[in-house]
């Protein structure tokens, strides 16, 4: 700067000297004024060029000047470059931050002081049916029309969440959302949304399950306590007492089977999938199943004084299954027992194991009443029964197919059911190749 003022003074002095020689004091002053003017013009022109240079989109070029102008331009260039760098850094941080919120499994909506949407992530957009781009600066209450949300939004206090129905294309699978507002900054707020459909379903299932178990246990307990009361209050002869005790024993057996099946289910749910190290040779397993089936049909036949079922079992392949013996036995037995229990005495029950390119399939085909199509998808739900009275009469717990399905899932297979009313039913256990071994030991 000192140099620049010095330059100016020198220029004025240099112009004033010839002016003084030509026109005395007036000439010197005029020449000095002329020099000052020329200097001002040059200054304006240079400032204009500097401004043009600074306005270039990127300050990549070095300043094309010398001296004080080069120094000034370089300083400004350094400051601007620093600012550009900082702005880029802030922009990158903001982008990273928004990407992080975008990756969140929960929905996030940023609302300004007037509750207008400033930004929302894709999850929030899909939860609330918003358009992340088009709905910017729209009032949130105009877009989320759930009355529960509107009421929640209007209140002053938002310390707890509220449950609303999310947007979905399906009328059957209505989404449940947990929504909560959090204030931040100056009057701004953050709206967080969480899909709790699965949680709500699990909760409803748990409540149903507890209600079902309580109901299943209460019925035999009521009968039992009724008999106990009768035995205590009414004098009975030996034959009557025997009959009562027999009926009581049926009820306690029913409770025992229920508890046993509940324990089996909870073990299946709480343990790791069975390893492929354990070999379960199929022929002895099926001998066991066949003997039990014969015993069951003889028992039912003796109770109702009718003929036993015709039990046909195809030759069993000489292979072993890889998995848990007790679980596989339970799955196979449940299907065979059901076929016997739901098929009228004398009916035909056909057991067949077949090896397929996909693995091994066990099929139980019966000539019973069959099952209507609307029941098929729900048959393996816990406590779902089509023929409630037949299930009770024959000591059913309502858990057999749920156990069979679970066992199959744990072995990487599946339970399949085919049936037409009046034409019997076929229940299949399908196991993948990875669970079948050609050697028996
Ligand atoms: P349950 O102990 O009541 O037999 P399951 O889970 O084994 O319970 O079976 C569920 C329901 O499926 C039964 O209550 C019965 O209504 C129906 N079911 C099962 N197997 C057969 C079958 N072979 N034929 C007709 N209905 C069946």
Coordinates of C-alpha atoms and ligand atoms in Angstrom, one line a residue:
X1 CA 0.0 0.0 0.0
X2 CA 2.9 2.4 0.9
X3 CA 4.4 1.7 -2.5
X4 CA 1.1 2.5 -4.2
X5 CA 0.7 5.9 -2.4
X6 CA 4.4 6.6 -3.1
X7 CA 3.8 5.8 -6.8
X8 CA 0.9 8.2 -6.8
X9 CA 2.8 11.0 -5.2
X10 CA 5.8 10.4 -7.5
X11 CA 3.5 10.5 -10.5
X12 CA 1.9 13.8 -9.4
X13 CA 5.3 15.3 -8.6
X14 CA 6.7 14.2 -12.0
X15 CA 3.7 15.8 -13.8
X16 CA 3.8 19.0 -11.7
X17 CA 7.5 19.8 -12.5
X18 CA 7.0 20.3 -16.3
X19 CA 3.7 22.0 -15.6
X20 CA 5.5 24.5 -13.3
X21 CA 8.0 25.2 -16.1
X22 CA 5.3 25.7 -18.7
X23 CA 2.7 27.6 -16.6
X24 CA 4.1 28.4 -13.2
X25 CA 2.0 27.5 -10.1
X26 CA -1.2 27.2 -12.2
X27 CA 0.6 24.9 -14.7
X28 CA 2.0 22.8 -11.9
X29 CA -1.4 22.4 -10.2
X30 CA -3.2 21.7 -13.5
X31 CA -0.6 19.1 -14.4
X32 CA -0.9 17.5 -10.9
X33 CA -4.7 17.4 -11.2
X34 CA -4.4 15.9 -14.7
X35 CA -2.0 13.3 -13.3
X36 CA -4.4 12.6 -10.4
X37 CA -7.2 12.2 -12.8
X38 CA -5.2 9.8 -15.0
X39 CA -4.3 7.8 -12.0
X40 CA -7.9 7.6 -10.9
X41 CA -8.9 6.4 -14.4
X42 CA -6.2 3.8 -14.3
X43 CA -7.3 2.8 -10.8
X44 CA -11.0 2.4 -11.8
X45 CA -10.0 0.4 -14.9
X46 CA -7.8 -1.9 -12.7
X47 CA -10.5 -2.3 -10.1
X48 CA -12.9 -3.2 -12.9
X49 CA -10.4 -5.8 -14.3
X50 CA -9.9 -7.2 -10.8
X51 CA -13.6 -7.5 -10.3
X52 CA -13.9 -9.3 -13.7
X53 CA -11.1 -11.6 -12.7
X54 CA -12.6 -12.3 -9.3
X55 CA -16.0 -13.0 -10.9
X56 CA -14.6 -15.9 -13.1
X57 CA -16.3 -19.1 -12.0
X58 CA -13.2 -20.7 -10.6
X59 CA -10.2 -18.9 -9.3
X60 CA -7.8 -21.2 -11.0
X61 CA -5.7 -18.7 -12.9
X62 CA -3.0 -16.7 -11.2
X63 CA -3.7 -13.0 -11.2
X64 CA -2.1 -11.4 -14.4
X65 CA -0.7 -8.3 -12.6
X66 CA 2.4 -7.0 -10.9
X67 CA 3.1 -5.2 -7.7
X68 CA 0.4 -4.2 -5.3
X69 CA -2.3 -5.5 -7.6
X70 CA -0.8 -8.9 -7.8
X71 CA -0.5 -8.9 -4.0
X72 CA -4.1 -7.7 -3.5
X73 CA -5.5 -10.1 -6.0
X74 CA -3.5 -13.0 -4.5
X75 CA -4.7 -12.3 -1.0
X76 CA -8.3 -12.1 -2.2
X77 CA -7.8 -15.3 -4.2
X78 CA -6.4 -17.1 -1.1
X79 CA -9.4 -15.9 1.0
X80 CA -11.9 -16.9 -1.7
X81 CA -10.3 -20.3 -2.2
X82 CA -10.4 -21.0 1.6
X83 CA -14.1 -20.0 1.6
X84 CA -14.8 -22.2 -1.4
X85 CA -13.0 -25.1 0.3
X86 CA -15.0 -24.6 3.6
X87 CA -18.3 -24.3 1.7
X88 CA -17.5 -27.6 -0.2
X89 CA -16.6 -29.2 3.2
X90 CA -19.9 -28.1 4.7
X91 CA -21.8 -29.2 1.7
X92 CA -20.1 -32.7 1.9
X93 CA -20.9 -32.9 5.6
X94 CA -24.5 -32.0 5.0
X95 CA -24.7 -34.6 2.2
X96 CA -23.1 -37.3 4.4
X97 CA -25.5 -36.3 7.2
X98 CA -28.5 -36.6 4.9
X99 CA -27.3 -39.9 3.5
X100 CA -26.9 -41.2 7.1
X101 CA -30.5 -40.2 7.9
X102 CA -31.6 -41.7 4.5
X103 CA -30.0 -45.0 5.6
X104 CA -32.0 -45.0 8.9
X105 CA -34.6 -47.8 9.1
X106 CA -36.9 -45.2 10.7
X107 CA -38.6 -42.3 9.0
X108 CA -37.3 -38.8 9.6
X109 CA -39.1 -35.6 8.6
X110 CA -37.6 -32.1 9.2
X111 CA -40.2 -29.5 9.8
X112 CA -39.6 -25.7 9.8
X113 CA -41.1 -23.3 12.3
X114 CA -44.4 -23.3 10.5
X115 CA -44.6 -27.1 10.4
X116 CA -43.8 -27.3 6.7
X117 CA -41.8 -30.1 5.4
X118 CA -38.2 -29.1 4.8
X119 CA -36.8 -32.5 4.0
X120 CA -37.8 -36.1 4.6
X121 CA -36.1 -39.4 4.0
X122 CA -37.5 -42.1 1.7
X123 CA -38.6 -44.3 4.7
X124 CA -40.8 -41.4 6.1
X125 CA -42.1 -40.8 2.5
X126 CA -43.2 -44.4 2.2
X127 CA -44.6 -44.6 5.7
X128 CA -46.6 -41.4 5.4
X129 CA -47.3 -41.5 1.7
X130 CA -45.3 -38.4 1.0
X131 CA -43.4 -37.3 -2.1
X132 CA -39.9 -36.4 -0.8
X133 CA -39.4 -33.8 -3.6
X134 CA -42.9 -32.5 -4.5
X135 CA -44.2 -32.2 -0.9
X136 CA -41.4 -29.9 0.3
X137 CA -42.7 -26.8 2.0
X138 CA -46.1 -28.3 2.4
X139 CA -47.8 -28.3 5.8
X140 CA -47.4 -31.8 7.4
X141 CA -51.0 -31.8 8.7
X142 CA -52.3 -31.2 5.2
X143 CA -50.6 -34.4 4.0
X144 CA -50.9 -36.7 6.9
X145 CA -54.7 -36.8 7.3
X146 CA -55.0 -39.4 10.1
X147 CA -57.3 -37.8 12.7
X148 CA -55.2 -39.3 15.5
X149 CA -52.1 -37.6 14.1
X150 CA -54.0 -34.3 13.7
X151 CA -55.1 -34.4 17.3
X152 CA -51.6 -35.4 18.5
X153 CA -50.0 -32.6 16.4
X154 CA -52.4 -30.0 17.8
X155 CA -51.5 -30.7 21.4
X156 CA -48.7 -28.8 23.1
X157 CA -47.0 -31.8 24.6
X158 CA -45.4 -34.6 22.6
X159 CA -43.3 -36.5 25.1
X160 CA -44.8 -39.8 24.1
X161 CA -45.4 -41.5 20.7
X162 CA -48.7 -42.0 19.0
X163 CA -49.8 -45.0 17.0
X164 CA -51.3 -44.3 13.6
X165 CA -52.1 -46.2 10.5
X166 CA -49.5 -45.9 7.7
X167 CA -50.1 -45.6 4.0
X168 CA -50.4 -48.9 2.2
X169 CA -51.9 -50.1 -1.0
X170 CA -53.4 -53.1 0.7
X171 CA -56.6 -53.0 2.7
X172 CA -55.7 -56.3 4.4
X173 CA -52.2 -55.5 5.5
X174 CA -52.6 -52.2 7.3
X175 CA -49.3 -50.8 8.5
X176 CA -49.0 -49.6 12.1
X177 CA -46.7 -46.7 12.6
X178 CA -45.3 -45.2 15.8
X179 CA -44.9 -41.5 15.3
X180 CA -43.3 -38.9 17.6
X181 CA -42.5 -35.2 17.3
X182 CA -39.3 -33.8 18.9
X183 CA -38.7 -30.0 19.1
X184 CA -35.3 -28.7 18.2
X185 CA -33.7 -25.4 17.1
X186 CA -35.8 -22.3 17.0
X187 CA -39.4 -23.6 16.7
X188 CA -38.4 -26.4 14.4
X189 CA -39.3 -30.0 14.9
X190 CA -38.3 -33.5 13.9
X191 CA -41.0 -36.1 13.1
X192 CA -39.8 -39.6 13.6
X193 CA -41.8 -42.6 12.3
X194 CA -41.3 -46.3 13.0
X195 CA -43.0 -49.3 11.4
X196 CA -44.3 -51.4 14.2
X197 CA -46.6 -53.6 12.2
X198 CA -44.5 -56.7 12.9
X199 CA -44.3 -55.8 16.6
X200 CA -48.1 -55.2 16.8
X201 CA -48.7 -58.5 15.1
X202 CA -46.3 -60.3 17.4
X203 CA -48.0 -58.7 20.4
X204 CA -51.5 -59.7 19.1
X205 CA -50.3 -63.2 18.5
X206 CA -48.8 -63.4 22.0
X207 CA -52.1 -62.2 23.5
X208 CA -54.1 -64.7 21.4
X209 CA -51.7 -67.5 22.4
X210 CA -52.0 -66.8 26.1
X211 CA -55.8 -66.6 25.8
X212 CA -55.9 -69.9 23.9
X213 CA -53.6 -71.7 26.3
X214 CA -55.7 -70.4 29.2
X215 CA -58.9 -71.5 27.6
X216 CA -57.5 -75.0 26.7
X217 CA -56.3 -75.5 30.3
X218 CA -59.4 -74.1 31.9
X219 CA -61.8 -76.5 30.2
X220 CA -60.3 -79.8 31.6
X221 CA -59.6 -78.0 34.9
X222 CA -63.2 -77.0 35.2
X223 CA -64.3 -80.6 34.5
X224 CA -61.8 -82.0 36.9
X225 CA -62.8 -79.7 39.8
X226 CA -66.4 -80.5 39.1
X227 CA -65.7 -84.2 39.5
X228 CA -63.7 -83.6 42.7
X229 CA -66.5 -81.6 44.2
X230 CA -69.0 -84.4 43.3
X231 CA -66.8 -87.0 44.8
X232 CA -66.5 -85.0 47.9
X233 CA -70.1 -84.1 48.4
X234 CA -72.2 -87.1 47.0
X235 CA -71.8 -90.6 48.3
X236 CA -71.1 -92.8 45.2
X237 CA -70.9 -96.6 44.8
X238 CA -67.7 -98.3 43.6
X239 CA -68.8 -98.5 39.9
X240 CA -69.7 -94.8 39.8
X241 CA -66.5 -93.8 41.6
X242 CA -64.6 -95.8 39.0
X243 CA -66.3 -94.2 36.1
X244 CA -65.7 -90.7 37.6
X245 CA -62.1 -91.4 38.2
X246 CA -61.8 -92.7 34.6
X247 CA -63.3 -89.4 33.2
X248 CA -60.9 -87.4 35.5
X249 CA -58.0 -89.4 34.1
X250 CA -59.0 -88.5 30.5
X251 CA -59.0 -84.8 31.5
X252 CA -55.7 -84.9 33.2
X253 CA -54.2 -86.8 30.2
X254 CA -55.5 -84.0 28.0
X255 CA -53.8 -81.4 30.1
X256 CA -50.6 -83.5 30.0
X257 CA -50.6 -83.7 26.2
X258 CA -51.2 -80.0 26.0
X259 CA -48.3 -79.2 28.3
X260 CA -46.1 -81.7 26.4
X261 CA -47.0 -80.1 23.1
X262 CA -46.4 -76.6 24.4
X263 CA -43.0 -77.6 25.8
X264 CA -42.1 -79.2 22.4
X265 CA -43.1 -76.0 20.6
X266 CA -41.2 -73.8 22.9
X267 CA -38.1 -76.0 22.6
X268 CA -38.4 -75.8 18.8
X269 CA -38.6 -72.1 18.9
X270 CA -35.8 -71.5 21.4
X271 CA -33.1 -73.8 20.1
X272 CA -30.8 -73.8 17.1
X273 CA -31.7 -75.7 13.9
X274 CA -30.7 -79.4 14.2
X275 CA -27.3 -80.2 12.9
X276 CA -26.8 -82.4 9.8
X277 CA -24.4 -84.6 11.8
X278 CA -27.1 -86.8 13.4
X279 CA -28.2 -89.6 11.1
X280 CA -31.8 -90.9 11.5
X281 CA -32.1 -94.2 9.5
X282 CA -35.6 -94.1 7.9
X283 CA -36.6 -97.8 8.1
X284 CA -36.5 -98.2 11.9
X285 CA -38.1 -94.8 12.4
X286 CA -41.0 -95.9 10.2
X287 CA -41.3 -99.2 11.9
X288 CA -41.8 -97.3 15.1
X289 CA -44.4 -95.0 13.5
X290 CA -46.2 -97.9 12.0
X291 CA -46.4 -99.8 15.3
X292 CA -47.8 -96.7 17.1
X293 CA -50.3 -96.1 14.3
X294 CA -51.6 -99.7 14.7
X295 CA -51.9 -99.3 18.4
X296 CA -53.9 -96.1 18.0
X297 CA -56.3 -97.4 15.5
X298 CA -56.8 -100.6 17.7
X299 CA -57.5 -98.3 20.7
X300 CA -60.1 -96.2 18.7
X301 CA -61.7 -99.3 17.3
X302 CA -62.0 -101.0 20.7
X303 CA -63.5 -97.8 22.2
X304 CA -66.2 -97.6 19.5
X305 CA -66.5 -101.2 18.7
X306 CA -65.7 -100.7 15.1
X307 CA -63.1 -102.0 12.5
X308 CA -59.5 -100.8 12.5
X309 CA -58.2 -98.6 9.7
X310 CA -56.6 -100.1 6.7
X311 CA -53.0 -99.0 7.2
X312 CA -50.8 -99.3 4.1
X313 CA -47.2 -98.4 4.1
X314 CA -45.1 -98.5 0.9
X315 CA -41.5 -100.0 1.2
X316 CA -39.4 -97.4 3.0
X317 CA -36.2 -96.3 1.1
X318 CA -33.0 -97.4 2.6
X319 CA -31.7 -93.9 3.4
X320 CA -31.2 -91.8 6.5
X321 CA -32.4 -88.3 7.3
X322 CA -30.0 -85.8 8.7
X323 CA -31.4 -83.9 11.7
X324 CA -33.1 -84.5 15.0
X325 CA -34.7 -87.9 15.5
X326 CA -37.1 -86.8 18.1
X327 CA -38.3 -83.8 16.0
X328 CA -38.7 -85.9 12.8
X329 CA -40.5 -88.6 14.7
X330 CA -42.8 -86.0 16.2
X331 CA -43.6 -84.4 12.8
X332 CA -44.3 -87.8 11.1
X333 CA -46.3 -89.2 14.0
X334 CA -48.5 -86.0 14.2
X335 CA -49.5 -86.4 10.5
X336 CA -50.1 -90.2 10.9
X337 CA -52.1 -89.8 14.1
X338 CA -54.2 -87.0 12.6
X339 CA -55.0 -89.2 9.6
X340 CA -56.2 -92.0 12.0
X341 CA -58.1 -89.6 14.3
X342 CA -59.9 -87.8 11.5
X343 CA -60.6 -90.7 9.2
X344 CA -63.7 -92.8 10.2
X345 CA -62.8 -96.3 11.4
X346 CA -62.3 -98.8 8.6
X347 CA -61.0 -96.0 6.3
X348 CA -57.8 -96.2 4.3
X349 CA -54.5 -94.6 5.3
X350 CA -51.6 -94.7 3.0
X351 CA -48.0 -93.9 4.1
X352 CA -45.3 -93.3 1.5
X353 CA -41.8 -92.1 1.5
X354 CA -40.3 -91.1 -1.9
X355 CA -37.0 -89.8 -3.0
X356 CA -37.1 -86.9 -5.5
X357 CA -34.4 -84.8 -7.3
X358 CA -35.2 -82.1 -4.6
X359 CA -34.9 -84.4 -1.6
X360 CA -37.3 -86.7 0.3
X361 CA -41.1 -86.5 0.6
X362 CA -43.3 -88.2 3.2
X363 CA -47.0 -88.3 2.2
X364 CA -49.9 -89.4 4.4
X365 CA -53.0 -89.9 2.3
X366 CA -56.3 -90.6 4.1
X367 CA -59.9 -91.4 2.9
X368 CA -61.4 -89.1 5.6
X369 CA -63.8 -86.2 5.3
X370 CA -61.2 -83.8 3.7
X371 CA -60.8 -80.2 4.5
X372 CA -62.4 -77.2 2.8
X373 CA -60.0 -74.9 0.9
X374 CA -60.6 -71.9 3.1
X375 CA -59.1 -73.7 6.1
X376 CA -56.0 -75.0 4.4
X377 CA -53.8 -71.9 4.8
X378 CA -54.6 -71.6 8.5
X379 CA -54.4 -75.3 9.4
X380 CA -50.9 -75.1 10.9
X381 CA -51.6 -72.1 13.1
X382 CA -51.6 -72.9 16.8
X383 CA -55.0 -74.0 18.1
X384 CA -56.6 -73.7 14.7
X385 CA -59.1 -76.5 14.4
X386 CA -61.7 -77.3 11.7
X387 CA -63.4 -80.2 13.5
X388 CA -63.2 -79.0 17.1
X389 CA -65.3 -81.7 18.7
X390 CA -63.4 -84.5 16.8
X391 CA -60.1 -83.0 17.9
X392 CA -61.3 -82.9 21.6
X393 CA -62.8 -86.4 21.5
X394 CA -59.6 -87.9 20.2
X395 CA -57.3 -86.0 22.6
X396 CA -56.1 -83.4 20.1
X397 CA -54.3 -80.3 21.4
X398 CA -54.6 -78.2 18.3
X399 CA -50.7 -78.0 18.1
X400 CA -49.8 -81.0 16.0
X401 CA -49.6 -79.4 12.7
X402 CA -47.9 -76.3 14.1
X403 CA -45.2 -78.6 15.5
X404 CA -44.9 -80.5 12.2
X405 CA -44.5 -77.2 10.3
X406 CA -41.9 -75.9 12.7
X407 CA -39.9 -79.1 12.5
X408 CA -39.9 -78.9 8.7
X409 CA -38.8 -75.2 8.7
X410 CA -35.9 -76.1 11.1
X411 CA -34.8 -78.8 8.7
X412 CA -35.0 -76.5 5.7
X413 CA -38.2 -78.2 4.4
X414 CA -41.9 -77.5 4.4
X415 CA -45.3 -78.9 5.2
X416 CA -47.7 -79.2 2.3
X417 CA -51.4 -79.9 2.6
X418 CA -53.7 -80.9 -0.3
X419 CA -57.4 -81.7 0.2
X420 CA -60.8 -81.6 -1.3
X421 CA -63.9 -81.9 0.9
X422 CA -65.3 -85.5 0.7
X423 CA -62.1 -86.8 -1.0
X424 CA -59.7 -87.2 2.0
X425 CA -56.5 -85.3 2.6
X426 CA -52.8 -85.6 1.8
X427 CA -50.3 -84.1 4.2
X428 CA -46.7 -84.0 3.0
X429 CA -43.3 -83.4 4.7
X430 CA -40.8 -82.2 2.1
X431 CA -37.1 -82.3 3.1
X432 CA -34.3 -80.9 1.0
X433 CA -31.4 -83.0 -0.5
X434 CA -29.1 -81.6 2.2
X435 CA -31.1 -83.5 4.8
X436 CA -31.0 -86.9 3.1
X437 CA -28.1 -89.4 3.2
X438 CA -27.8 -92.5 1.1
X439 CA -25.8 -94.4 3.8
X440 CA -27.6 -95.6 6.8
X441 CA -24.7 -95.4 9.2
Ligands
LIG1 P1 -55.4 -81.4 16.6 O1 -54.7 -81.7 17.8 O2 -56.7 -80.6 16.8 O3 -55.6 -82.5 15.7 P2 -53.6 -80.3 14.6 O4 -52.8 -79.1 14.6 O5 -52.9 -81.6 14.5 O6 -54.5 -80.2 15.9 O7 -54.6 -80.2 13.4 C1 -55.3 -79.0 13.2 C2 -56.7 -79.3 12.6 O8 -56.6 -79.7 11.3 C3 -57.5 -80.4 13.3 O9 -58.2 -79.9 14.4 C4 -58.4 -80.9 12.3 O10 -59.6 -80.1 12.2 C5 -57.6 -80.6 11.0 N1 -57.0 -81.9 10.5 C6 -55.7 -82.3 10.7 N2 -55.5 -83.4 10.0 C7 -56.6 -83.7 9.4 C8 -57.0 -84.8 8.5 N3 -56.1 -85.8 8.2 N4 -58.2 -84.8 8.0 C9 -59.1 -83.8 8.3 N5 -58.8 -82.8 9.1 C10 -57.6 -82.7 9.6

